Amino acid sequence: MGSRNPFEPRQVTSRRGGPVKQPLSRDAIVAAALDLLTREGLEGMSLRKVAAALDTGPASLYVYVEDLQELRTLVLDRALAGVETAGTRQHDWRHRLTALLESYLTVLERSPGLAQLAMSTIAAGPNALRFIEALLGLLDEAGVDQPTAAWAVDLINLYATAIAAEQGQREPLTNPLGPLLRVIGSVSAKEFPRIHAARDELLSGEGPDRFAWAIEVLLKGILHTPRRAPGDDAPPTGSPTRRKSRRPR
Amino acid sequence: MGSRNPFEPRQVTSRRGGPVKQPLSRDAIVAAALDLLTREGLEGMSLRKVAAALDTGPASLYVYVEDLQELRTLVLDRALAGVETAGTRQHDWRHRLTALLESYLTVLERSPGLAQLAMSTIAAGPNALRFIEALLGLLDEAGVDQPTAAWAVDLINLYATAIAAEQGQREPLTNPLGPLLRVIGSVSAKEFPRIHAARDELLSGEGPDRFAWAIEVLLKGILHTPRRAPGDDAPPTGSPTRRKSRRPR
DNA sequence: ACCTGAACACCGTTCAAGT
DNA sequence: ACCTGAACACCGTTCAAGT
């Protein structure tokens, strides 16, 4: 029909009848991928489907994205933009830490497969950094010394991610039952007496209650396990190593 | 050449020049799959490759195995057979708990991709149950009450699995550097002052030291966070719930 | 009952060819 | 420089056909 404007290339009606086809860009690709992930899960976020959603072929994406792994990293950080790190000034650090972690969990649970992706991706984008920065701030407020806080961030982050991944895993399944604990109700008292005896407790508890309990455990443990004893400024010279290293890394 | 004996069907020299081709069986399939997983990682354990290793076509496996997901579950439990749950009588519960977890970790690290598999699989086979039974026993020795121990098992198990999965993830990568922390060395002091200040601490520490510290955190936290206060036999009627539920499950 | 070849509906990635 | 069709080397799963 009209002449082509090179600055707005190929204004074509989209397949889904949307207004206009966006020109390809890294951002558009990541946005489409996150949309697919949210609607169809991790398996649904293939390069071919992302390309199809953008009305192009899979080969076109390689201009903007190294490979699938890089796309996943970008998608994860884009999703983490939804994590609330602001934090109301009103509450104490404990409330705000819980709120921060619940926000993180909510974001991971909103897109099925995102938590799985978070478990298998390095995730050092700006939004992951913002999350870590906020965690460090709250631990500082809590009175945790810096070396301890540094490791604690890792522990908390890993646990929260793992919880989300585990819950995401059993969402498509049947019941609101436990994680690796479902066969447990019918376990033999002879072979596994303790599991049998504790089977009701093993299966009890809503996810959020367990999460809140676990966070309490982590915080209480962190507050009572400084990497250096309170008055111990210099690293000990005798080096009373905790345990023998399992292997060098 | 000779006549075929129906009880030992198809005695054919294996592709790899091994002695004889085993008749197909669930056990042989799982063994071949675990072998592939150990040697080639999670991607290498495809149904087609397992079939090829057994000198047959992929369709043949479906006689013994429901689908890939079931095969993964079986492979995981077979691998967990390597976890040492016996425990020497000599040491205290703390030593034995650490030894148990290190055995679990060692098994998960021996086969690259196994930890990932453990994160995405329910794993309620006999060997997973044996591991849980042992954990419950040690927590009981430690004086942890049963309701607390039940949730603690889940927390410890999830953390250990997640640690292994994270470490397995960066094994094919370059350096002995941190988990989501590598860009962190060059992070802007303006944008992320706390990360910048703590960057050395964030990157410090060998994997085993961090793991030992984390286990100490978990144990100390668990010992100090009973689900019910020590003298509190009945659940409280007023139900002072910890926090509002995020959503029903 | 067990096994299989062939097909189906997918993958990620590459590359020569087009604009 | 950006985009693409076609191909390559894979997937899991199904099914009719063989023994």
XYZ file of C-alpha atoms (C1' of nucleotides) in Angstrom:
536
model
C 0.000 0.000 0.000
C 1.990 3.077 1.223
C 5.740 3.434 1.043
C 7.839 1.771 3.751
C 9.258 4.018 6.442
C 12.635 2.548 7.389
C 12.325 3.862 10.952
C 9.193 1.881 11.615
C 9.851 -1.218 9.630
C 7.166 -3.619 8.518
C 3.996 -2.302 10.158
C 2.044 -5.498 9.830
C -1.068 -6.628 11.620
C -0.127 -9.260 14.202
C -1.263 -12.833 13.977
C -3.454 -12.488 17.028
C -5.140 -9.434 15.556
C -3.258 -7.103 17.869
C -2.666 -3.582 16.544
C 0.768 -3.636 14.958
C 3.785 -5.858 14.899
C 6.608 -4.469 17.038
C 10.000 -4.329 15.430
C 12.190 -7.062 16.810
C 14.341 -6.089 19.783
C 15.989 -7.697 22.744
C 13.379 -6.174 25.017
C 10.445 -7.347 22.917
C 11.878 -10.850 22.830
C 12.364 -11.006 26.599
C 8.878 -9.598 27.187
C 7.301 -12.160 24.875
C 9.288 -14.944 26.528
C 8.206 -13.954 30.028
C 4.626 -13.759 28.830
C 4.884 -17.271 27.421
C 6.530 -18.543 30.604
C 3.750 -17.095 32.729
C 1.000 -18.542 30.567
C 2.480 -21.888 29.575
C 5.269 -22.743 31.994
C 8.930 -23.495 31.397
C 8.345 -26.006 28.611
C 6.151 -23.488 26.830
C 8.979 -20.956 26.669
C 10.857 -22.335 23.696
C 12.763 -20.219 21.219
C 10.447 -21.422 18.490
C 7.335 -20.387 20.373
C 8.795 -17.018 21.311
C 9.634 -16.487 17.647
C 6.123 -17.518 16.616
C 4.621 -15.087 19.143
C 6.623 -12.347 17.460
C 5.605 -13.471 13.968
C 9.060 -14.507 12.917
C 11.264 -17.567 12.612
C 13.497 -18.940 15.364
C 16.675 -17.954 13.553
C 15.794 -14.264 13.834
C 16.153 -14.267 17.603
C 19.863 -15.052 17.453
C 20.563 -11.496 16.354
C 19.537 -10.248 19.816
C 20.169 -13.192 22.083
C 23.169 -15.493 22.392
C 21.219 -18.667 23.059
C 18.394 -20.095 25.165
C 20.439 -19.880 28.345
C 20.942 -16.145 27.942
C 17.275 -15.626 27.201
C 16.417 -17.447 30.423
C 18.768 -15.249 32.426
C 17.190 -12.119 30.940
C 13.672 -13.412 31.562
C 14.476 -14.174 35.191
C 15.799 -10.696 35.863
C 12.857 -9.093 34.108
C 10.492 -11.058 36.335
C 12.440 -10.043 39.436
C 11.589 -6.428 38.626
C 8.320 -7.261 40.392
C 10.000 -7.797 43.772
C 9.100 -5.055 46.261
C 12.318 -3.850 47.879
C 11.129 -0.405 48.974
C 9.785 -1.484 52.368
C 7.613 0.735 54.541
C 9.548 2.735 57.103
C 6.967 1.952 59.750
C 7.742 -1.624 60.689
C 10.756 -3.248 62.285
C 13.348 -5.138 60.306
C 11.717 -8.499 61.022
C 8.425 -7.488 59.442
C 10.163 -5.939 56.476
C 12.399 -8.961 55.929
C 9.394 -11.254 55.941
C 7.571 -8.930 53.538
C 10.585 -8.838 51.215
C 10.836 -12.619 51.097
C 7.119 -13.009 50.579
C 7.290 -10.576 47.694
C 10.125 -12.598 46.171
C 8.139 -15.790 46.650
C 5.019 -14.275 45.137
C 6.924 -13.215 42.040
C 8.426 -16.673 41.614
C 5.042 -18.321 42.049
C 3.240 -16.057 39.614
C 4.972 -17.640 36.624
C 5.034 -21.421 36.774
C 8.521 -22.613 35.991
C 10.151 -19.339 36.952
C 11.366 -20.768 40.252
C 12.857 -23.759 38.433
C 14.541 -21.289 36.135
C 15.855 -19.368 39.147
C 17.361 -22.571 40.547
C 19.273 -23.251 37.345
C 20.417 -19.759 36.421
C 23.086 -17.483 37.843
C 20.834 -14.404 38.002
C 23.140 -11.485 38.591
C 21.030 -8.912 36.766
C 20.144 -5.513 38.235
C 16.961 -6.732 39.891
C 18.672 -9.656 41.589
C 21.264 -7.194 42.866
C 18.527 -4.883 44.147
C 17.047 -7.816 46.060
C 20.405 -8.754 47.612
C 21.118 -5.128 48.473
C 17.823 -4.942 50.363
C 18.546 -8.194 52.202
C 21.965 -6.924 53.266
C 20.389 -3.717 54.554
C 17.842 -5.567 56.667
C 20.421 -7.952 58.117
C 22.559 -4.956 59.032
C 19.594 -3.451 60.847
C 19.140 -6.755 62.595
C 22.649 -6.409 63.975
C 24.249 -9.149 61.903
C 27.915 -8.468 61.210
C 28.977 -8.143 57.600
C 30.837 -11.423 57.056
C 27.941 -13.342 58.535
C 25.400 -11.308 56.558
C 27.226 -12.053 53.325
C 26.817 -15.789 53.759
C 23.354 -15.402 55.253
C 22.100 -13.656 52.111
C 23.134 -16.675 50.117
C 21.461 -19.085 52.527
C 18.185 -17.176 52.681
C 18.077 -16.610 48.958
C 18.789 -20.245 48.180
C 16.169 -21.468 50.613
C 13.449 -19.133 49.347
C 14.183 -20.073 45.752
C 14.191 -23.773 46.546
C 10.868 -23.529 48.384
C 9.286 -21.824 45.397
C 10.752 -24.378 42.998
C 9.438 -27.238 45.089
C 5.968 -25.744 45.358
C 5.887 -24.910 41.666
C 6.746 -28.523 40.956
C 3.688 -29.959 42.622
C 1.218 -27.328 41.450
C 0.166 -29.295 38.372
C -0.253 -32.348 40.582
C -3.232 -33.399 42.597
C -3.342 -32.477 46.261
C -2.168 -29.867 48.743
C 0.083 -32.571 50.178
C 3.711 -32.413 51.206
C 6.840 -32.227 49.068
C 8.519 -35.594 48.953
C 5.944 -36.800 51.458
C 2.869 -38.372 50.042
C 3.648 -42.059 50.003
C 4.498 -41.411 53.622
C 0.954 -41.868 54.861
C 1.106 -45.542 53.975
C 4.658 -46.286 55.046
C 5.492 -49.515 56.866
C 5.882 -49.208 60.656
C 8.377 -52.082 60.591
C 10.786 -50.690 58.049
C 10.500 -47.003 58.889
C 9.211 -46.687 62.448
C 10.038 -43.012 62.897
C 8.483 -41.942 59.614
C 5.413 -43.987 60.483
C 5.190 -42.449 63.944
C 5.642 -38.909 62.633
C 3.576 -39.319 59.500
C 0.797 -36.952 60.546
C 3.272 -34.275 61.508
C 5.222 -34.769 58.310
C 2.102 -34.121 56.300
C 0.729 -31.323 58.459
C 0.903 -27.602 57.891
C 0.012 -25.177 55.144
C 2.811 -23.987 52.919
C 2.838 -20.433 54.319
C 3.016 -21.669 57.920
C 5.962 -23.873 57.090
C 7.664 -21.038 55.256
C 7.172 -18.644 58.167
C 8.542 -21.255 60.562
C 11.537 -21.910 58.330
C 12.344 -18.204 58.063
C 12.218 -17.964 61.852
C 14.618 -20.906 62.047
C 17.002 -19.305 59.583
C 16.950 -15.914 61.313
C 17.368 -17.319 64.786
C 20.170 -19.550 63.550
C 21.917 -16.717 61.726
C 21.700 -14.401 64.735
C 23.276 -17.086 66.914
C 25.954 -18.291 64.487
C 28.353 -15.449 63.708
C 31.275 -16.412 61.517
C 33.482 -14.685 64.077
C 32.798 -14.487 67.770
C 31.481 -11.002 68.761
C 34.761 -9.578 70.147
C 36.980 -11.329 67.617
C 38.249 -8.712 65.193
C 41.153 -10.542 63.603
C 40.834 -13.979 62.081
C 42.224 -16.587 64.490
C 45.807 -17.502 63.684
C 45.568 -21.026 65.037
C 42.789 -21.532 62.497
C 40.561 -24.010 64.379
C 38.950 -25.148 61.153
C 35.380 -26.211 61.511
C 35.686 -29.489 59.677
C 37.977 -30.958 57.111
C 37.248 -29.805 53.583
C 35.445 -32.403 51.530
C 37.310 -31.441 48.416
C 38.984 -28.386 46.944
C 37.054 -26.250 44.498
C 23.901 -69.862 14.368
C 22.525 -72.110 17.166
C 18.864 -72.370 18.147
C 17.393 -69.591 20.276
C 16.745 -70.326 23.943
C 13.550 -68.466 24.881
C 14.709 -68.046 28.514
C 17.790 -66.157 27.504
C 16.573 -64.277 24.514
C 18.889 -62.795 21.933
C 22.368 -63.454 23.262
C 24.062 -60.873 21.100
C 27.422 -59.256 21.511
C 26.903 -55.719 22.775
C 27.811 -52.698 20.718
C 30.593 -51.756 23.057
C 32.056 -55.230 22.793
C 30.818 -56.155 26.286
C 30.114 -59.815 26.868
C 26.402 -60.302 26.197
C 23.330 -58.184 25.772
C 21.166 -58.258 28.874
C 17.500 -58.977 28.326
C 15.502 -55.799 28.711
C 14.165 -55.166 32.213
C 13.140 -52.253 34.376
C 16.280 -52.687 36.412
C 18.589 -52.803 33.406
C 16.962 -49.661 32.017
C 17.346 -47.732 35.267
C 20.951 -48.892 35.626
C 21.794 -47.808 32.081
C 20.076 -44.466 32.656
C 21.995 -43.753 35.853
C 25.196 -44.683 34.100
C 24.418 -42.236 31.314
C 23.469 -39.542 33.813
C 26.745 -39.973 35.657
C 28.831 -39.856 32.513
C 26.951 -37.299 30.421
C 24.728 -35.250 32.715
C 21.006 -34.664 32.731
C 20.765 -33.778 29.044
C 22.626 -36.964 28.184
C 20.030 -39.118 29.901
C 17.444 -39.182 27.139
C 15.164 -42.114 26.450
C 16.703 -42.469 23.041
C 20.233 -42.664 24.399
C 19.226 -45.117 27.112
C 17.619 -47.244 24.423
C 20.720 -47.023 22.257
C 22.898 -48.060 25.200
C 20.728 -51.159 25.517
C 20.872 -51.851 21.772
C 17.203 -51.257 21.176
C 14.789 -48.580 20.001
C 13.190 -45.960 22.233
C 9.741 -47.483 21.892
C 10.884 -50.654 23.661
C 11.397 -48.846 26.953
C 7.718 -48.031 27.298
C 7.012 -51.644 28.199
C 8.869 -51.163 31.482
C 8.591 -47.480 32.192
C 5.609 -45.126 32.068
C 7.461 -42.140 30.706
C 10.619 -40.053 31.175
C 9.363 -38.618 34.465
C 8.989 -42.079 35.984
C 12.422 -43.091 34.755
C 13.883 -40.024 36.438
C 12.199 -40.902 39.716
C 13.578 -44.436 39.565
C 17.064 -43.212 38.680
C 17.064 -40.795 41.606
C 16.149 -43.467 44.106
C 18.695 -45.866 42.687
C 21.388 -43.239 43.115
C 20.259 -42.562 46.686
C 21.115 -46.170 47.492
C 24.645 -44.814 47.869
C 23.764 -42.652 50.875
C 25.395 -43.936 54.076
C 22.723 -44.064 56.770
C 24.333 -46.630 59.056
C 26.351 -44.169 61.137
C 29.079 -45.226 63.512
C 27.908 -45.655 67.090
C 30.989 -43.894 68.360
C 30.267 -40.263 67.676
C 27.612 -37.901 68.976
C 24.512 -37.000 66.973
C 26.053 -33.804 65.639
C 28.950 -35.625 63.990
C 26.662 -38.277 62.611
C 24.165 -35.755 61.249
C 26.963 -33.907 59.474
C 28.309 -37.186 58.106
C 24.849 -38.191 56.869
C 24.360 -34.899 55.050
C 27.822 -35.015 53.560
C 27.124 -38.507 52.286
C 23.900 -37.268 50.698
C 25.741 -34.348 49.139
C 28.520 -36.572 47.855
C 26.018 -38.858 46.148
C 24.257 -35.915 44.509
C 27.546 -34.469 43.331
C 28.872 -37.711 41.898
C 26.398 -37.609 39.001
C 26.149 -34.192 37.388
C 22.511 -33.319 36.951
C 21.344 -35.657 39.694
C 20.840 -32.777 42.112
C 18.782 -30.926 39.521
C 16.789 -34.074 39.097
C 16.310 -34.282 42.861
C 14.967 -30.708 42.915
C 12.327 -31.496 40.317
C 11.250 -34.955 41.421
C 9.129 -36.138 44.329
C 11.553 -38.889 45.387
C 9.613 -41.059 47.792
C 11.360 -44.308 46.960
C 12.771 -46.680 49.582
C 16.177 -44.990 49.685
C 14.734 -41.511 50.148
C 12.662 -42.947 53.002
C 15.758 -44.533 54.548
C 17.464 -41.137 54.466
C 14.506 -39.407 56.117
C 14.226 -42.135 58.732
C 17.869 -41.599 59.654
C 17.408 -37.829 59.858
C 14.410 -38.250 62.157
C 16.420 -40.557 64.393
C 19.279 -38.092 64.743
C 16.975 -35.153 65.449
C 15.278 -37.220 68.121
C 18.673 -37.869 69.698
C 19.330 -34.160 69.531
C 16.252 -33.623 71.667
C 14.062 -32.089 68.983
C 10.375 -32.801 69.583
C 8.539 -34.743 66.909
C 6.403 -31.992 65.331
C 9.449 -29.771 65.005
C 11.579 -32.624 63.701
C 9.006 -33.402 61.022
C 9.275 -29.926 59.539
C 13.008 -29.766 60.202
C 13.604 -32.847 58.048
C 11.949 -31.080 55.175
C 13.989 -27.917 55.706
C 17.317 -29.715 55.970
C 16.583 -31.979 53.034
C 15.504 -29.084 50.831
C 18.542 -27.016 51.723
C 21.025 -29.826 51.113
C 19.416 -30.648 47.776
C 19.381 -27.012 46.719
C 23.051 -26.563 47.623
C 23.984 -29.553 45.511
C 21.858 -28.346 42.615
C 23.447 -24.925 42.727
C 26.969 -26.314 42.846
C 26.235 -28.782 40.085
C 25.026 -25.896 37.969
C 28.310 -24.055 37.972
C 30.559 -27.081 37.647
C 30.751 -26.899 33.845
C 31.447 -23.185 34.139
C 34.762 -21.495 34.589
C 35.810 -20.558 38.084
C 35.503 -21.586 41.717
C 33.505 -18.405 42.249
C 30.262 -17.833 44.116
C 26.726 -18.835 43.196
C 24.826 -15.839 41.887
C 27.844 -13.736 42.786
C 30.401 -13.162 40.111
C 29.389 -9.889 38.565
C 29.436 -8.741 42.161
C 33.107 -7.943 42.193
C 32.541 -5.107 39.745
C 29.297 -3.731 41.135
C 28.736 0.020 41.384
C 29.242 1.523 44.844
C 26.652 4.187 44.030
C 23.802 1.896 43.085
C 24.491 -0.984 45.452
C 26.604 0.330 48.326
C 26.091 -2.646 50.625
C 26.921 -5.224 47.977
C 29.978 -3.189 47.046
C 31.084 -2.951 50.678
C 30.557 -6.648 51.324
C 31.807 -7.875 47.953
C 34.882 -9.631 49.312
C 32.855 -11.390 51.980
C 30.179 -12.346 49.465
C 32.791 -14.061 47.341
C 34.775 -15.588 50.173
C 34.680 -19.101 51.491
C 35.070 -22.566 50.082
C 31.902 -24.504 49.394
C 32.429 -26.988 52.258
C 33.017 -24.197 54.798
C 29.839 -22.471 53.740
C 27.914 -25.722 53.906
C 29.216 -26.496 57.387
C 28.273 -22.999 58.534
C 24.807 -23.291 57.019
C 24.183 -26.619 58.712
C 25.197 -25.068 62.018
C 22.744 -22.232 61.359
C 19.956 -24.669 60.569
C 20.594 -26.846 63.622
C 20.908 -23.940 66.022
C 17.768 -22.389 64.576
C 15.831 -25.644 64.740
C 16.866 -26.283 68.345
C 15.687 -22.795 69.299
C 12.462 -22.724 67.293
C 10.107 -25.450 68.525
C 6.722 -25.435 66.844
C 5.248 -25.589 70.331
C 6.749 -24.062 73.413
C 8.390 -26.735 75.642
C 5.526 -27.109 78.183
C 2.737 -26.571 75.678
C 1.031 -29.924 75.142
C -2.262 -28.833 73.596
C -2.463 -26.497 70.635
C -3.478 -23.022 71.793
C -7.221 -22.363 71.454
C -6.843 -18.659 70.852
C -4.718 -19.601 67.833
C -2.305 -16.679 67.726
C -1.423 -17.400 64.112
C 2.065 -16.508 63.121
C 1.157 -14.487 60.080
C -1.757 -14.237 57.707
C -1.789 -17.001 55.115
C -0.651 -15.823 51.740
C -3.106 -18.056 49.978
C -4.912 -21.328 50.541
C -3.506 -24.483 49.032
C 3.625 -60.516 26.082
C 7.272 -58.333 24.380
C 9.580 -55.809 20.951
C 10.120 -52.723 16.971
C 10.217 -49.456 12.647
C 8.280 -45.697 11.342
C 5.945 -41.709 12.047
C 4.318 -37.467 14.568
C 5.024 -33.287 16.630
C 8.192 -31.053 18.546
C 13.233 -29.039 20.056
C 17.985 -25.517 19.724
C 21.156 -23.972 16.545
C 23.562 -22.967 12.095
C 24.165 -21.106 7.642
C 23.789 -19.586 3.066
C 20.991 -16.462 0.862
C 18.319 -12.453 0.621
C 17.241 -7.307 1.664
C 22.911 -4.865 9.632
C 19.096 -7.360 10.022
C 16.178 -11.044 8.810
C 14.873 -15.629 7.017
C 13.977 -20.515 4.832
C 15.753 -24.567 5.065
C 18.394 -27.880 7.005
C 20.781 -30.564 10.771
C 20.819 -33.224 14.640
C 18.322 -34.082 18.058
C 13.904 -34.848 21.455
C 9.424 -37.853 23.903
C 5.685 -40.515 22.680
C 2.403 -43.368 19.940
C 0.926 -47.062 17.130
C 0.322 -50.557 13.859
C 2.734 -54.502 12.804
C 5.528 -58.277 13.823
C 7.122 -62.437 16.828
